[in-house]
Coordinates of C-alpha atoms in Angstrom, one line a residue:
M1 CA -14.9 -22.0 -26.0
K2 CA -18.0 -19.9 -25.2
R3 CA -20.0 -20.4 -22.1
R4 CA -23.8 -20.0 -22.2
Y5 CA -25.5 -19.2 -19.0
L6 CA -29.1 -18.4 -18.7
H7 CA -29.4 -17.5 -15.0
R8 CA -28.2 -18.3 -11.5
I9 CA -30.0 -20.6 -9.1
R10 CA -28.6 -20.5 -5.5
N11 CA -25.3 -19.0 -6.8
K12 CA -24.7 -21.8 -9.3
L13 CA -24.5 -21.1 -13.0
V14 CA -27.1 -23.0 -14.9
P15 CA -26.7 -23.8 -18.6
E16 CA -29.2 -22.7 -21.1
I17 CA -32.1 -25.1 -21.8
R18 CA -32.7 -26.1 -25.4
D19 CA -35.6 -28.2 -26.6
G20 CA -36.5 -29.0 -23.0
R21 CA -33.0 -30.5 -22.3
Y22 CA -29.7 -29.3 -20.8
P23 CA -27.1 -29.5 -23.5
I24 CA -23.9 -31.5 -22.8
V25 CA -21.3 -28.8 -22.6
E26 CA -17.8 -29.8 -21.5
A27 CA -16.7 -26.1 -21.1
Y28 CA -18.5 -26.0 -17.7
E29 CA -16.2 -28.7 -16.4
S30 CA -13.0 -27.0 -17.7
M31 CA -13.6 -23.7 -15.9
P32 CA -12.2 -23.5 -12.4
E33 CA -14.3 -21.8 -9.7
I34 CA -13.2 -18.2 -9.0
I35 CA -13.4 -17.0 -5.4
K36 CA -13.0 -13.4 -4.4
R37 CA -11.8 -12.6 -0.9
K38 CA -11.7 -9.2 0.8
P39 CA -8.7 -7.3 -0.5
G40 CA -7.5 -6.0 2.9
S41 CA -7.0 -2.5 4.2
G42 CA -5.3 -0.2 1.7
Y43 CA -5.7 -2.7 -1.2
K44 CA -8.3 -3.4 -3.9
H45 CA -9.0 -6.0 -6.5
L46 CA -8.4 -4.7 -10.0
L47 CA -9.7 -7.9 -11.7
R48 CA -13.3 -9.0 -12.1
K49 CA -14.3 -12.6 -12.5
S50 CA -15.6 -12.0 -16.0
E51 CA -12.2 -10.6 -17.0
I52 CA -10.4 -13.7 -15.7
Y53 CA -12.8 -16.0 -17.7
T54 CA -12.2 -13.8 -20.8
F55 CA -8.5 -14.1 -20.3
I56 CA -8.7 -17.9 -19.9
E57 CA -10.3 -18.1 -23.3
L58 CA -7.2 -16.5 -24.8
I59 CA -4.8 -19.2 -23.5
P60 CA -4.0 -21.9 -26.1
D61 CA -4.5 -25.5 -24.9
W62 CA -6.3 -24.3 -21.7
E63 CA -7.9 -27.7 -21.1
L64 CA -4.5 -29.4 -21.1
I65 CA -2.6 -26.6 -19.1
S66 CA -5.4 -26.3 -16.5
E67 CA -5.8 -30.0 -15.9
G68 CA -6.5 -30.4 -12.1
L69 CA -6.9 -26.7 -11.5
D70 CA -10.0 -26.4 -9.3
C71 CA -9.9 -22.8 -8.1
I72 CA -8.6 -19.3 -8.8
I73 CA -8.6 -17.0 -5.9
L74 CA -8.6 -13.2 -5.9
D75 CA -6.9 -13.1 -2.6
T76 CA -6.2 -10.7 0.3
C77 CA -2.9 -9.0 -0.2
L78 CA -0.1 -10.9 1.7
D79 CA 3.2 -9.3 2.4
D80 CA 4.9 -8.6 -0.9
C81 CA 3.1 -11.6 -2.5
M82 CA 1.6 -10.9 -5.9
G83 CA 0.3 -14.4 -6.3
W84 CA 0.7 -18.0 -5.2
H85 CA 0.1 -21.6 -6.2
S86 CA -0.8 -24.5 -3.9
D87 CA -2.2 -27.9 -4.8
N88 CA -5.0 -27.3 -7.3
T89 CA -5.3 -23.6 -6.6
I90 CA -3.7 -20.4 -8.0
A91 CA -4.2 -16.9 -6.5
I92 CA -3.7 -13.3 -7.5
S93 CA -3.3 -10.9 -4.6
A94 CA -5.0 -7.6 -4.3
W95 CA -3.2 -4.5 -5.6
E96 CA -2.3 -1.5 -3.5
R97 CA -4.9 1.3 -3.7
E98 CA -2.1 3.6 -4.9
I99 CA -1.7 2.1 -8.4
V100 CA 1.8 3.6 -9.0
W101 CA 4.6 1.7 -7.3
R102 CA 7.0 4.1 -5.7
D103 CA 10.4 3.1 -4.4
C104 CA 10.2 -0.3 -6.1
D105 CA 13.4 -2.4 -5.8
Y106 CA 15.7 -2.2 -8.8
E107 CA 16.2 -5.9 -8.9
F108 CA 12.4 -6.5 -9.3
Y109 CA 12.4 -4.0 -12.2
T110 CA 15.2 -5.7 -14.0
E111 CA 13.5 -9.2 -13.5
H112 CA 10.3 -7.8 -15.0
R113 CA 11.7 -5.3 -17.5
A114 CA 10.5 -7.3 -20.6
T115 CA 6.9 -7.4 -19.4
L116 CA 6.9 -3.8 -18.3
E117 CA 8.3 -2.7 -21.7
R118 CA 5.8 -4.8 -23.6
L119 CA 3.0 -3.1 -21.6
D120 CA 4.6 0.3 -22.2
V121 CA 4.6 1.1 -18.5
P122 CA 6.6 4.3 -17.8
V123 CA 9.5 3.9 -15.3
E124 CA 11.4 6.6 -13.5
K125 CA 14.8 5.7 -11.9
H126 CA 15.7 7.3 -8.6
G127 CA 19.0 6.0 -7.4
K128 CA 18.6 2.4 -6.3
D129 CA 14.8 2.7 -6.4
V130 CA 12.4 2.7 -9.4
H131 CA 9.0 4.3 -9.7
I132 CA 6.8 2.1 -11.9
M133 CA 4.0 4.3 -13.2
F134 CA 1.2 1.7 -13.6
T135 CA -2.3 2.7 -14.6
E136 CA -5.3 0.6 -13.6
N137 CA -5.3 -1.0 -17.1
T138 CA -1.6 -1.8 -17.2
A139 CA -1.7 -3.1 -13.6
K140 CA -4.5 -5.5 -14.7
A141 CA -2.5 -6.5 -17.7
F142 CA 0.5 -7.2 -15.4
Q143 CA -1.7 -9.3 -13.1
L144 CA -3.1 -11.4 -16.0
L145 CA -0.2 -11.6 -18.4
H146 CA 2.5 -12.1 -15.8
I147 CA 1.3 -13.0 -12.3
F148 CA -1.6 -15.2 -13.4
L149 CA 0.6 -16.9 -16.1
H150 CA 3.5 -17.3 -13.6
E151 CA 1.3 -19.1 -11.1
L152 CA -0.4 -21.2 -13.9
G153 CA 3.2 -22.1 -14.9
H154 CA 3.7 -23.5 -11.4
H155 CA 0.5 -25.5 -11.7
H156 CA 1.4 -26.8 -15.1
D157 CA 4.8 -27.8 -13.7
Q158 CA 3.1 -29.7 -10.8
M159 CA 0.7 -31.5 -13.2
T160 CA 3.5 -32.7 -15.5
T161 CA 5.4 -34.4 -12.7
K162 CA 4.9 -38.1 -12.2
K163 CA 3.0 -37.9 -8.9
K164 CA 1.4 -34.5 -9.7
R165 CA 2.0 -33.4 -6.1
N166 CA 4.6 -30.7 -6.2
P167 CA 6.1 -28.4 -8.9
G168 CA 9.6 -29.7 -9.5
R169 CA 11.2 -27.0 -11.6
G170 CA 10.7 -24.0 -9.4
E171 CA 10.6 -20.2 -10.0
L172 CA 12.9 -20.1 -13.0
F173 CA 10.6 -22.5 -14.9
A174 CA 7.4 -20.6 -13.9
E175 CA 9.0 -17.3 -14.9
K176 CA 10.2 -18.5 -18.3
W177 CA 6.8 -20.3 -18.9
A178 CA 4.9 -17.0 -18.1
L179 CA 7.1 -15.0 -20.5
E180 CA 6.6 -17.5 -23.3
Y181 CA 2.8 -17.5 -22.9
E182 CA 2.7 -13.7 -22.4
E183 CA 4.5 -13.3 -25.8
L184 CA 2.2 -15.9 -27.4
I185 CA -1.1 -14.3 -26.4
F186 CA -0.2 -10.6 -26.1
D187 CA -1.7 -9.5 -29.5
E188 CA -4.9 -11.3 -28.6
Y189 CA -4.9 -9.7 -25.2
V190 CA -4.9 -6.2 -26.6
R191 CA -7.8 -7.1 -28.8
H192 CA -9.9 -7.9 -25.8
F193 CA -8.5 -5.6 -23.1
E194 CA -7.5 -1.9 -22.9
L195 CA -3.9 -1.0 -22.0

């Protein structure tokens, strides 16, 4: 699914004109709006909007999975919240300016070990704490391949319920869903993004 944009008019993307007419392109309708908020003091956004759109194109059955998804927010960092889902919105929180996570909880490490190993992120154990030696590229990969997919899993869960109001299967479903899709698209990810 390729998007063709010629230019912006008043911050709206305008499709390319051919033969004096706008083509009918369904891809415009299937892409959610991406909003970038200020990251907050001591934090920064690692992801650009263009990288999110590139990543979306790697996800199989995007149109089905993203049904009802109106907005993706690059959000201000909220206390220990890497991302969130609410109604028709998913968000990825800003990352700490210090890319390496020092004194990370061992439980977090064990829960995310498969993803960290897949991304080949070095880890140093110090007693009950763990230092996760992210680089900017591996942190981006973690945000896209795990956090984004986890929140998208919550959205998909919500949209597959009868009333489409609340995700019914919770954190375990979203985590499992994210891991399945991460494994499914990882090879394609490394063709488009650096690790």
